[in-house]
Tab-separated table of C-alpha atoms in Angstrom:
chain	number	residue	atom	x	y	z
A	656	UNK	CA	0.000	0.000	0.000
A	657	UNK	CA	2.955	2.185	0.816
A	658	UNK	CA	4.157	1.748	-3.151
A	659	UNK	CA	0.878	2.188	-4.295
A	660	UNK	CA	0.589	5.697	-2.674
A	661	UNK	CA	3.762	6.477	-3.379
A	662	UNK	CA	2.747	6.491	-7.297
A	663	UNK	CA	-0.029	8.540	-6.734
A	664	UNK	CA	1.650	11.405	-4.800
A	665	UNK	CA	3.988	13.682	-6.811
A	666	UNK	CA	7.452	12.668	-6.486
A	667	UNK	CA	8.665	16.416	-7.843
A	668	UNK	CA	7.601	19.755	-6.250
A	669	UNK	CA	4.790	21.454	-8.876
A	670	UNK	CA	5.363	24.913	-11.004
A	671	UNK	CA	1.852	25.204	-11.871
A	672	UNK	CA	0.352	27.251	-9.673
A	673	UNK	CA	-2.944	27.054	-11.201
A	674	UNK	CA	-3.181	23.470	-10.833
A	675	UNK	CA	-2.127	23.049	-7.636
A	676	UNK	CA	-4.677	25.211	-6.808
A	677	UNK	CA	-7.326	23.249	-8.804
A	678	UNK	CA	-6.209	20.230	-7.723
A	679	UNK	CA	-6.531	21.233	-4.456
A	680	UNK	CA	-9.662	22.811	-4.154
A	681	UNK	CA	-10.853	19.115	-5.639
A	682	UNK	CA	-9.806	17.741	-3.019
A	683	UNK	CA	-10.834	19.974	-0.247
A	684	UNK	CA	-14.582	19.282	-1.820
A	685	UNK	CA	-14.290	15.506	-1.986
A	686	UNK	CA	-12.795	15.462	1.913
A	687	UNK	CA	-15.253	17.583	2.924
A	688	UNK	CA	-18.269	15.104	1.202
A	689	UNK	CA	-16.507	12.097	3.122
A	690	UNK	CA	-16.404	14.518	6.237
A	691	UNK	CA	-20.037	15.054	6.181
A	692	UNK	CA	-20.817	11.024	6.830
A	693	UNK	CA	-18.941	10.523	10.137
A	694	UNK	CA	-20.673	11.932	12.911
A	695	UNK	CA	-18.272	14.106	14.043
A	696	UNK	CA	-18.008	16.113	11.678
A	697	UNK	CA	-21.095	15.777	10.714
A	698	UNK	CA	-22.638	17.838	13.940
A	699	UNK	CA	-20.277	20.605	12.748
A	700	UNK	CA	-21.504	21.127	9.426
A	701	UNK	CA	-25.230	21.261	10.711
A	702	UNK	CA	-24.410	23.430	13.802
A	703	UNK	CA	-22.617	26.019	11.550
A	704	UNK	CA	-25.581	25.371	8.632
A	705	UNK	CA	-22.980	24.365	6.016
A	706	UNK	CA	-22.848	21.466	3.693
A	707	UNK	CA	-20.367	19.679	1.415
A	708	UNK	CA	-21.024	22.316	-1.372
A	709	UNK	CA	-19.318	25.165	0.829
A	710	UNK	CA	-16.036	24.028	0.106
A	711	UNK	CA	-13.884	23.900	-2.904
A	712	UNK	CA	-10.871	25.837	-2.333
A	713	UNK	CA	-8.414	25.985	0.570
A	714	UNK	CA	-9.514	29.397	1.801
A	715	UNK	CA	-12.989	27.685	1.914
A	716	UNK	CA	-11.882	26.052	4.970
A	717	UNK	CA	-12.001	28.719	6.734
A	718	UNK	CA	-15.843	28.668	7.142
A	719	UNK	CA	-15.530	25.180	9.033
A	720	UNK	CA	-15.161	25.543	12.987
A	721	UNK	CA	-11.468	24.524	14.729
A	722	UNK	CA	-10.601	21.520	15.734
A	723	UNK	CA	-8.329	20.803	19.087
A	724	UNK	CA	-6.573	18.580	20.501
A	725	UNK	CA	-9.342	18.355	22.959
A	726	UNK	CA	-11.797	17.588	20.414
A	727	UNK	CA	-9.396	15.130	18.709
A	728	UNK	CA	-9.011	13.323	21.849
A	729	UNK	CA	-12.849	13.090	22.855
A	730	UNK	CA	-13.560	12.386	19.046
A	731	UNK	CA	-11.240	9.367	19.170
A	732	UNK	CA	-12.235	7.691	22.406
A	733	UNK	CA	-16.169	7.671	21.438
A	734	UNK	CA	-14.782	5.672	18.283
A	735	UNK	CA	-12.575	3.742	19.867
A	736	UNK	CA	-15.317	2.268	22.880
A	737	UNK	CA	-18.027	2.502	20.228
A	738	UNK	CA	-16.013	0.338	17.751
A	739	UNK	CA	-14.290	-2.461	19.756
A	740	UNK	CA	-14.068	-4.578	16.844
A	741	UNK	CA	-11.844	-2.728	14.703
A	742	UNK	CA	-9.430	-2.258	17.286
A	743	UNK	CA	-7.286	-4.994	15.501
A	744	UNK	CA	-7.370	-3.242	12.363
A	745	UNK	CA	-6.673	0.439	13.820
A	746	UNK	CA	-2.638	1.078	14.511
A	747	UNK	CA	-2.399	3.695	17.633
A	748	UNK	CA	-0.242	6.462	17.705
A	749	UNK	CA	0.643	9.145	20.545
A	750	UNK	CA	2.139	12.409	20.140
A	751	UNK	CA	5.327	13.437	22.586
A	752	UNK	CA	3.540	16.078	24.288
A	753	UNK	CA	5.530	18.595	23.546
A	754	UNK	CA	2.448	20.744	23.371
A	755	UNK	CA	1.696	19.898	27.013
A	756	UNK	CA	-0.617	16.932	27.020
A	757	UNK	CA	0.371	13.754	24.875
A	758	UNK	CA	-2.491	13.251	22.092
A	759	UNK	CA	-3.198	9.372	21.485
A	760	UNK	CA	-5.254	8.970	17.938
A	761	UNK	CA	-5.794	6.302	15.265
A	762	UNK	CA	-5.101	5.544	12.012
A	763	UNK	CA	-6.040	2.729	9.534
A	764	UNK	CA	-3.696	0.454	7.294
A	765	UNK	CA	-4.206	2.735	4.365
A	766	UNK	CA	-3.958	6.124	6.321
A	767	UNK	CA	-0.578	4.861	7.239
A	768	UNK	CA	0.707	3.745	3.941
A	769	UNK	CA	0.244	7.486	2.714
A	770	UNK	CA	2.274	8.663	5.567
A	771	UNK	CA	4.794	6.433	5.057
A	772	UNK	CA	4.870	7.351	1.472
A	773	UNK	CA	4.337	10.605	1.998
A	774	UNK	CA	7.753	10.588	3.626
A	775	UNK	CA	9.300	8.901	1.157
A	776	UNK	CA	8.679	11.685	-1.546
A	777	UNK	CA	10.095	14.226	0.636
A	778	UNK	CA	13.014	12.503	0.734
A	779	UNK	CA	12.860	12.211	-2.881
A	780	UNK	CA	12.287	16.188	-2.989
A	781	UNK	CA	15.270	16.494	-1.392
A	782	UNK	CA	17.123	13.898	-3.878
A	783	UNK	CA	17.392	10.553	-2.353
A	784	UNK	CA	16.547	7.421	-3.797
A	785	UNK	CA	14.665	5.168	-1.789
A	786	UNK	CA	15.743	2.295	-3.580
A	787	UNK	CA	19.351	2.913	-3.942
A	788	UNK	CA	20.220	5.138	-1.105
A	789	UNK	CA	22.259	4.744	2.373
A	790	UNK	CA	19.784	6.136	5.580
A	791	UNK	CA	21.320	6.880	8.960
A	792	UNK	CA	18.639	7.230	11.569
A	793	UNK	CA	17.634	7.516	15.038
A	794	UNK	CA	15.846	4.094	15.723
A	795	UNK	CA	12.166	5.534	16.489
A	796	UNK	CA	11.941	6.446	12.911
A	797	UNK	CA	12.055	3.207	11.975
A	798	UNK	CA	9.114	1.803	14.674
A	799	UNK	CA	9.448	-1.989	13.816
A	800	UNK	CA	13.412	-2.084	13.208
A	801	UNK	CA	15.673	-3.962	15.875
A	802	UNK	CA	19.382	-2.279	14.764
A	803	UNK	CA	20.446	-5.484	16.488
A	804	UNK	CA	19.030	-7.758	14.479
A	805	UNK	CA	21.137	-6.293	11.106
A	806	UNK	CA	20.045	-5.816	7.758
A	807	UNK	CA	17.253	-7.366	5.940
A	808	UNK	CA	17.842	-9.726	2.637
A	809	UNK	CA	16.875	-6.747	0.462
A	810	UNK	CA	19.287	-4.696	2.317
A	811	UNK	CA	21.807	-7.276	1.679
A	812	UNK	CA	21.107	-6.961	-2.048
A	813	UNK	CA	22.093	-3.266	-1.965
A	814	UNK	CA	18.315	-1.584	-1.802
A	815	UNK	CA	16.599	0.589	0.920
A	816	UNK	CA	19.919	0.389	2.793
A	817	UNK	CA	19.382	1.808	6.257
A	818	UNK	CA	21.325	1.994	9.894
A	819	UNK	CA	19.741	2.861	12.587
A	820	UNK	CA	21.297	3.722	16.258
A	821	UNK	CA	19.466	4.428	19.581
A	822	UNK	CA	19.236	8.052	20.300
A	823	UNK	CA	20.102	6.730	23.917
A	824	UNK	CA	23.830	6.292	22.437
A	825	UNK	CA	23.931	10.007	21.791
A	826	UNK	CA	24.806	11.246	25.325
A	827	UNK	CA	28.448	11.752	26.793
A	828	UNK	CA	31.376	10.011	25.049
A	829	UNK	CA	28.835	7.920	23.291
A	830	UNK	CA	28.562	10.482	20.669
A	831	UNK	CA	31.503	9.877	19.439
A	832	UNK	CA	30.954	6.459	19.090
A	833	UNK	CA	27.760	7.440	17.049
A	834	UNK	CA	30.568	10.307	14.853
A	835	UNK	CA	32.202	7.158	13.994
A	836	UNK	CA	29.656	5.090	12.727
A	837	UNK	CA	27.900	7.572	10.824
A	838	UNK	CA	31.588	8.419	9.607
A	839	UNK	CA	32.213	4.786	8.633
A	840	UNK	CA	28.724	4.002	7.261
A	841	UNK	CA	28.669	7.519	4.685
A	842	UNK	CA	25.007	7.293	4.445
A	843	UNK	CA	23.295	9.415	1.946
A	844	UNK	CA	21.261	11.052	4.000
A	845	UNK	CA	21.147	11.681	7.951
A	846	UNK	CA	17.837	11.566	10.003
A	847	UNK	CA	18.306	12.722	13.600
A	848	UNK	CA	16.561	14.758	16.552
A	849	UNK	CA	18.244	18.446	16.022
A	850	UNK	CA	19.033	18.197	19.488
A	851	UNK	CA	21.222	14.866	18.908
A	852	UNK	CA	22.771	16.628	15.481
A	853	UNK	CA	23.468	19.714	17.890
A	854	UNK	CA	25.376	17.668	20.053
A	855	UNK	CA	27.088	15.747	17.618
A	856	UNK	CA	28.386	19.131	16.336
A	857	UNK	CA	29.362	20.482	19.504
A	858	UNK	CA	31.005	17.351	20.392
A	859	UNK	CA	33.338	17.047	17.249
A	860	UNK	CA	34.240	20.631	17.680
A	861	UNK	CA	35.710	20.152	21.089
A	862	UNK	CA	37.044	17.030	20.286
A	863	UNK	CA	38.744	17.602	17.373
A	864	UNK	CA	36.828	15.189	15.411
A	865	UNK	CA	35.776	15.443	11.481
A	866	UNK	CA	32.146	14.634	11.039
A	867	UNK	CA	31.450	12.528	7.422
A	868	UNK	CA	29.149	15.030	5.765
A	869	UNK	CA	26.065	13.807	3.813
A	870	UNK	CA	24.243	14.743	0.760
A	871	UNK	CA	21.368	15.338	2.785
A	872	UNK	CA	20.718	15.325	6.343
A	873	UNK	CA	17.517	16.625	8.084
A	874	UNK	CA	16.421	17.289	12.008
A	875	UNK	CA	13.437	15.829	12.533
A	876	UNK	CA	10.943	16.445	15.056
A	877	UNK	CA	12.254	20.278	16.343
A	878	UNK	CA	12.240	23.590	14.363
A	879	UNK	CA	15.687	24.749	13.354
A	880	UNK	CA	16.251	28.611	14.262
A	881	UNK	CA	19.106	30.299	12.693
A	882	UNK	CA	22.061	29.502	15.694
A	883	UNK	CA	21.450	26.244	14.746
A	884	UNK	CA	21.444	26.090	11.321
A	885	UNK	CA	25.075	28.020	11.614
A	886	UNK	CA	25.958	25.304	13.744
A	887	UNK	CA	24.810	22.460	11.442
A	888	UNK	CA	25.661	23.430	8.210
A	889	UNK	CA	29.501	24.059	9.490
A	890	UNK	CA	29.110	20.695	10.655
A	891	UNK	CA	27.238	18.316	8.451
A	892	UNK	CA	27.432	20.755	4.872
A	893	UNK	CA	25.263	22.140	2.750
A	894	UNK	CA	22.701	19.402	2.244
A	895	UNK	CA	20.200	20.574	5.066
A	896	UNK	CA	16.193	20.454	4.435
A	897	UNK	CA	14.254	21.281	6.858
A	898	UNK	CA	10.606	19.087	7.093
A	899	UNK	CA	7.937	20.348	8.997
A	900	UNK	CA	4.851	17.977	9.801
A	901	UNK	CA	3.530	16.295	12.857
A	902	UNK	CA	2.659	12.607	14.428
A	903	UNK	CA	-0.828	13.108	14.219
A	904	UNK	CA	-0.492	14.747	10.473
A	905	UNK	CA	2.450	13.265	8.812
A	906	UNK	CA	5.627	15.537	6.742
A	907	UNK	CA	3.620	18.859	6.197
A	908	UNK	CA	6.091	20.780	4.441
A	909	UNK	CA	9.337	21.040	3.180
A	910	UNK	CA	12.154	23.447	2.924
A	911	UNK	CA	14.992	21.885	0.279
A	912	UNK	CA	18.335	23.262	0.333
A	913	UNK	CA	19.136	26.644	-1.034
A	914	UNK	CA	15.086	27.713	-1.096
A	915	UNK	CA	14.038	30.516	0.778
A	916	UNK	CA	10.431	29.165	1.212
A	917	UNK	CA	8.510	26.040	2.786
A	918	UNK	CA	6.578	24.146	-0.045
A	919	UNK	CA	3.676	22.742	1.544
A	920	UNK	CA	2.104	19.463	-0.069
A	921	UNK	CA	-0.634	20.478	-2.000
A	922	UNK	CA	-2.507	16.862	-2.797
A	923	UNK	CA	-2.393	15.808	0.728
A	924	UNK	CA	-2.538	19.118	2.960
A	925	UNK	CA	-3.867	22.553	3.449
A	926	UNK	CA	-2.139	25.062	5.245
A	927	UNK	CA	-4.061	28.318	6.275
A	928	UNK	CA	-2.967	30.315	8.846
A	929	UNK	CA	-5.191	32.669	11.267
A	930	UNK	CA	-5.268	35.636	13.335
A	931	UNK	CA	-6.465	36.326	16.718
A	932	UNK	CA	-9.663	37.278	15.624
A	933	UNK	CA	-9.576	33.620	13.720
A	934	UNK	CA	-9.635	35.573	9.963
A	935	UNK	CA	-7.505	33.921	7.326
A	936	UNK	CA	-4.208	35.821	6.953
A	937	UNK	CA	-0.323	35.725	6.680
A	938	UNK	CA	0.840	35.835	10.307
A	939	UNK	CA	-0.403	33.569	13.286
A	940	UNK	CA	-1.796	30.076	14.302
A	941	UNK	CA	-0.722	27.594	11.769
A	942	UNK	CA	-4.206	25.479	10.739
A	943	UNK	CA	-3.663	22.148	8.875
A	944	UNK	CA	-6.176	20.034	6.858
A	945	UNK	CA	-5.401	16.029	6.118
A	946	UNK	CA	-6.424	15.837	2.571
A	947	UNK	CA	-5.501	12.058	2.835
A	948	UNK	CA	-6.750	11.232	6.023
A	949	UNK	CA	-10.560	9.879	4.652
A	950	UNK	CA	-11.638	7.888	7.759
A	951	UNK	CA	-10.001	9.626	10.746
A	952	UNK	CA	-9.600	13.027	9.154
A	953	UNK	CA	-8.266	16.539	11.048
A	954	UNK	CA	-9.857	18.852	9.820
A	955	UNK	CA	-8.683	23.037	10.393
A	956	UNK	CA	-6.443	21.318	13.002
A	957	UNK	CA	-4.671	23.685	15.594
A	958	UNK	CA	-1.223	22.102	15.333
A	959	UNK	CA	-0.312	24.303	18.046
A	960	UNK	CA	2.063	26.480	16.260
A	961	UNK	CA	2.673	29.880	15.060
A	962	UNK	CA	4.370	30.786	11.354
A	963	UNK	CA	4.435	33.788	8.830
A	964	UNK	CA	3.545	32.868	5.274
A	965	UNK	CA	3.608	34.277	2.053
A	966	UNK	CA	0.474	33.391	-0.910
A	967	UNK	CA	1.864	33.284	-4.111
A	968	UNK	CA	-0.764	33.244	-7.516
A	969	UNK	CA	-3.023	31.800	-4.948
A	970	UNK	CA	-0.780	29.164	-3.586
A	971	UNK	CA	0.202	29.376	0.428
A	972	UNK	CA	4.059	28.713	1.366
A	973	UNK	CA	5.718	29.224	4.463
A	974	UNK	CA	8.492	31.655	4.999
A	975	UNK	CA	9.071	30.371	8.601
A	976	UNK	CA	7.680	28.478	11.395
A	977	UNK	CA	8.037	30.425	14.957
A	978	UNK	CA	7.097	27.995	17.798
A	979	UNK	CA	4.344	26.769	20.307
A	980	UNK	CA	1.197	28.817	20.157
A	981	UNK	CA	1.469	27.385	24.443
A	982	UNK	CA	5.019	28.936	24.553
A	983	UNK	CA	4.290	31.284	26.919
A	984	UNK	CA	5.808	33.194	29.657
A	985	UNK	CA	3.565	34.193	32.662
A	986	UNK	CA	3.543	37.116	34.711
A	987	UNK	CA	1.918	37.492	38.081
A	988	UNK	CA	0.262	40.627	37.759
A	989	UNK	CA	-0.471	40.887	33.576
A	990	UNK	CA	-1.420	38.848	30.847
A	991	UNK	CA	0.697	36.023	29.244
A	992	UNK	CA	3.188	36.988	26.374
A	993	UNK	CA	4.761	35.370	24.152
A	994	UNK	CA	8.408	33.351	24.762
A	995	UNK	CA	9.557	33.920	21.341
A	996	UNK	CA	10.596	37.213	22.144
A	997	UNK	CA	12.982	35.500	24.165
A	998	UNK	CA	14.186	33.019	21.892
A	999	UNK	CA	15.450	36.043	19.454
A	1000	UNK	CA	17.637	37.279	21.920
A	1001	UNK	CA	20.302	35.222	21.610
A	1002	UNK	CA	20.800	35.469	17.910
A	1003	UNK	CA	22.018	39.042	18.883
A	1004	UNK	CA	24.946	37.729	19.618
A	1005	UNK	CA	27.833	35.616	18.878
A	1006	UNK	CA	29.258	32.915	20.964
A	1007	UNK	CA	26.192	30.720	21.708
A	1008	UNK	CA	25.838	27.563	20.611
A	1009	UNK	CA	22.771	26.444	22.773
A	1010	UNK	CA	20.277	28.191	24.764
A	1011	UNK	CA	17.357	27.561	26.703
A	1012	UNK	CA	15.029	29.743	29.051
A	1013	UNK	CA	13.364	28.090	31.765
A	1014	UNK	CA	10.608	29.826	33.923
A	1015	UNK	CA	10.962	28.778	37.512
A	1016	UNK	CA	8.909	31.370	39.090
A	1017	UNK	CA	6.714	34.456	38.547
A	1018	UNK	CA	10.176	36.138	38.808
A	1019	UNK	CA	12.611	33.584	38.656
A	1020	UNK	CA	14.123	33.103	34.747
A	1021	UNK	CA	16.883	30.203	34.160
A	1022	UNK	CA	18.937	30.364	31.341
A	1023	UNK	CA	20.727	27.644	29.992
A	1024	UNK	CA	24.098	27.962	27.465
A	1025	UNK	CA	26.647	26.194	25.794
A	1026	UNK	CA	28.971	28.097	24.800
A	1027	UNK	CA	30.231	28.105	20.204
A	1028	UNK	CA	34.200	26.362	21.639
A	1029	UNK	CA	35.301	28.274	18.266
A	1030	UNK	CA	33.949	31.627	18.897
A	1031	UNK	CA	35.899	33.642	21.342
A	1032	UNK	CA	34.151	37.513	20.306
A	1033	UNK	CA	32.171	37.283	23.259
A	1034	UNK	CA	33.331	36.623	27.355
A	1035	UNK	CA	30.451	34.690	29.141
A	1036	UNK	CA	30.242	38.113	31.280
A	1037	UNK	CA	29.427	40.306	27.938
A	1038	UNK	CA	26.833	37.417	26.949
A	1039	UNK	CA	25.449	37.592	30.398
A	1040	UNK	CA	25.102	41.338	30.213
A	1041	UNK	CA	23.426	41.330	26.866
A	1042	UNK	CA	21.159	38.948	27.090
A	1043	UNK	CA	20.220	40.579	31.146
A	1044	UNK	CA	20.041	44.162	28.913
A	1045	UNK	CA	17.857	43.033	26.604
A	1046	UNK	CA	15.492	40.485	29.188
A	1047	UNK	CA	15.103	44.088	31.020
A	1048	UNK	CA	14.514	45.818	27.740
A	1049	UNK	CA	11.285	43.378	27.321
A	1050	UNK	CA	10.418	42.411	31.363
A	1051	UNK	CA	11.710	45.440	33.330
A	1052	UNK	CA	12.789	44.514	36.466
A	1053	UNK	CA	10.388	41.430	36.721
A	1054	UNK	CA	12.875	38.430	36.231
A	1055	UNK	CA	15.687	37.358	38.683
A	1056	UNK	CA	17.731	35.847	35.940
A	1057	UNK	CA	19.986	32.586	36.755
A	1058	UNK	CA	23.019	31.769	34.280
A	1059	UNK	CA	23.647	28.246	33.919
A	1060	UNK	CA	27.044	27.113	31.350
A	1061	UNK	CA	26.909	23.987	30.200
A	1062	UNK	CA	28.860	21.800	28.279
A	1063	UNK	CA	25.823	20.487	26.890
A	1064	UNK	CA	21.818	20.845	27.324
A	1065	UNK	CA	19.971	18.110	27.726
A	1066	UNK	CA	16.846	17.132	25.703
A	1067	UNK	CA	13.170	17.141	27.621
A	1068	UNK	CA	11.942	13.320	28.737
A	1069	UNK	CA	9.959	12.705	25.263
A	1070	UNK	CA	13.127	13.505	23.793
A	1071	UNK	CA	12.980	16.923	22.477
A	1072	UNK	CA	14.402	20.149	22.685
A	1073	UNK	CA	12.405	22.927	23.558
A	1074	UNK	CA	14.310	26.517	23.624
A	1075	UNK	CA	11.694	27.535	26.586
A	1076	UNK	CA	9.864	25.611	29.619
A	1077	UNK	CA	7.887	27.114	32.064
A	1078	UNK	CA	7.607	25.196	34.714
A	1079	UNK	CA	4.810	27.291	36.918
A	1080	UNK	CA	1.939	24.252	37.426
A	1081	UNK	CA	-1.368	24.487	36.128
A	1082	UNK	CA	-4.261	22.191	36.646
A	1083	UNK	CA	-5.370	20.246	34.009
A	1084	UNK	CA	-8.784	18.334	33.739
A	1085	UNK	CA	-8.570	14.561	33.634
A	1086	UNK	CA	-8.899	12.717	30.820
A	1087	UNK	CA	-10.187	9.097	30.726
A	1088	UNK	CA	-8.808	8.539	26.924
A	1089	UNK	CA	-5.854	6.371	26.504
A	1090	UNK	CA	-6.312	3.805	30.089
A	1091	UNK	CA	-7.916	1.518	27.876
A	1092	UNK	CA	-6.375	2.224	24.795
């Protein structure tokens, strides 16, 4: 089924603007009429008097209500107790949580063969072969691989070569074990957490090491900001692409070396983006439609992120992806703002390699760094007193702020790297989804 998608999904990045616009207004209409049979959905389109017929374009969506992870999760639970004999046939999936609260949802056999395809072709955007090409990967890309059990027979034959290491190797002087193997294997293209290619950079640098670079190598799973892309092109080359997607949607969009914009797939997403007042428009919450996903569909989906975009002869691409809508620093005494004001301050300056703010308190900011071993402009005391300038610039007074210099900064529990925490408590309602699942 994987194959069989894969012939059906384009395999090069369309010029036509015109047709991708066609094409996917088609399909926007024909999800929508499979939307209006499951029940669901189906209560949304009557609450909000719409039908099927409302919606043939991508902008059309934006007539449809929201959907949340909260309504994803209910949504899913009701099907999954109403429908206990499918359960066999249904593969379940969970989110990190990285948002705050993991998301568990479900996907058939074929909804999973387009994903799987569907990352395929970006590879093949990118130029790999999937056939004749060498992957090096973090094992939980690879769900049902055991990297102890070795290659397969076809791999032995020379196709869909693959080697795939535990991201648990990637700590301490186990990273350089990992240098080495991706130095002896010379895989075509590199798949990794950005936090583990991060730290592979960091760690060659002060070890002296030389790091086998790639045609391609992309960080999955975490946005790259513009320290880091220094960091990993001096490291790994030229080759970087930059694929945006989720668990719950699948590869979203892609960024292929030397473009300045994010191509999002036209036959199997829409991308619209709102503002506060929830009107379409080129700054704010990033809203994503499965145009693939026919029996467990998401549908205006708030991934949870924020991103500035540019519509070109009708056709949405993204210029760049800014972080967590939830990314948000609290104050005792005024509203929340947002934390990627903070996460721009360190690009003022030279001699950072990582960062990370972490909210203790009302007025207690941490700040984790790791300092660039091969740029000397800055002392830690004039990186200290910029970054405390400009925190005061933005927060007054507010913030006690806590320097912390590390030789490297660990990734959260689910694996990630997030640039800020806050770790004031909330209370969160219960949920009884996922005990039983």
């Amino acid at each position: 089924m994987t194959f069989y998608y894969l012939m059906k999904l384009d395999r090069k990045i369309p010029e036509d603007r015109d047709f991708i616009r066609r094409r996917q207004g088609k399909k926007v209409h024909e999800l929508m009429k499979r939307a209006y049979e499951i029940p669901f959905y189906r209560k949304r389109f009557d609450e909000n008097h719409l039908t099927p017929e409302d919606f043939h374009s991508a902008e059309d969506l934006a007539k449809f209500p929201t959907t949340t992870r909260a309504d994803i999760r209910t949504w899913m639970q009701e099907e999954y107790d109403a429908h206990p004999e499918m359960h066999e046939r249904w593969t379940l999936f969970a989110t990190s949580g990285s948002s705050g609260i993991p998301l568990k949802f479900m996907q058939t056999q074929r909804e999973c063969a387009c994903v799987d395809a569907n990352w395929i072709r970006v590879l093949m955007f990118a130029g790999y072969h999937p056939l004749r090409g060498k992957m090096f990967s973090f094992v939980t890309s690879h769900k049902k691989i055991d990297p102890k059990k070795g290659d397969s027979i076809i791999q032995k034959f020379g196709l869909m070569r693959r080697r795939v290491v535990s991201e648990d190797n990637c700590v301490g002087d186990g990273i350089g074990d990992v240098i080495r193997e991706l130095n002896e294997y010379k895989p075509d293209v590199l798949c990794f957490r950005r936090n583990c290619l991060v730290r592979m950079a960091l760690y060659a640098k002060k070890h002296g090491l030389t790091i086998y670079k790639p045609k391609l190598y992309t960080p999955v799973s975490e946005m790259v900001d513009e320290m880091t892309r220094n960091i990993l092109t001096e490291a790994f080359g030229d080759g970087l692409f930059d694929a945006y997607g989720s668990s719950e949607t699948g590869s979203i969009a892609v960024l292929l070396p030397g473009a300045d914009l994010f191509y999002v797939h036209s036959d199997t997403h829409v991308v619209n983006i709102y503002d506060d007042d929830n009107q379409l428009a080129d700054d704010g919450r990033v809203i994503v439609t499965t145009l693939f996903k026919k029996d467990f569909p998401f549908i205006n989906y708030e991934i949870g992120d924020r991103a500035s975009t540019v519509t070109l002869d009708g056709v949405r691409y993204i210029k760049s992806i800014q972080g967590r809508v939830n990314d948000l620093v609290k104050h005792e005494n005024g509203p929340e703002t947002s934390a990627l004001y903070l996460m721009k301050i360190p690009n003022g300056i030279t001699g950072i390699a990582q960062f990370k703010f972490i909210q203790e308190s009302w007025h207690t900011m941490r700040i984790q760094l790791v300092a660039d071993p091969d740029n000397h402009a800055h002392t830690r005391a004039e990186i200290e007193d910029f970054i405390a300038q400009k925190m005061a610039e933005l927060f007054g007074d507010e913030f006690r702020l806590i320097f912390d210099w590390m030789d490297v900064i660990p990734p959260d529990r689910n694996g990630k790297m997030r640039c800020f925490a806050c770790e004031i408590s909330e209370t969160h309602p219960r949920t009884p989804f996922g005990e039983n699942l």
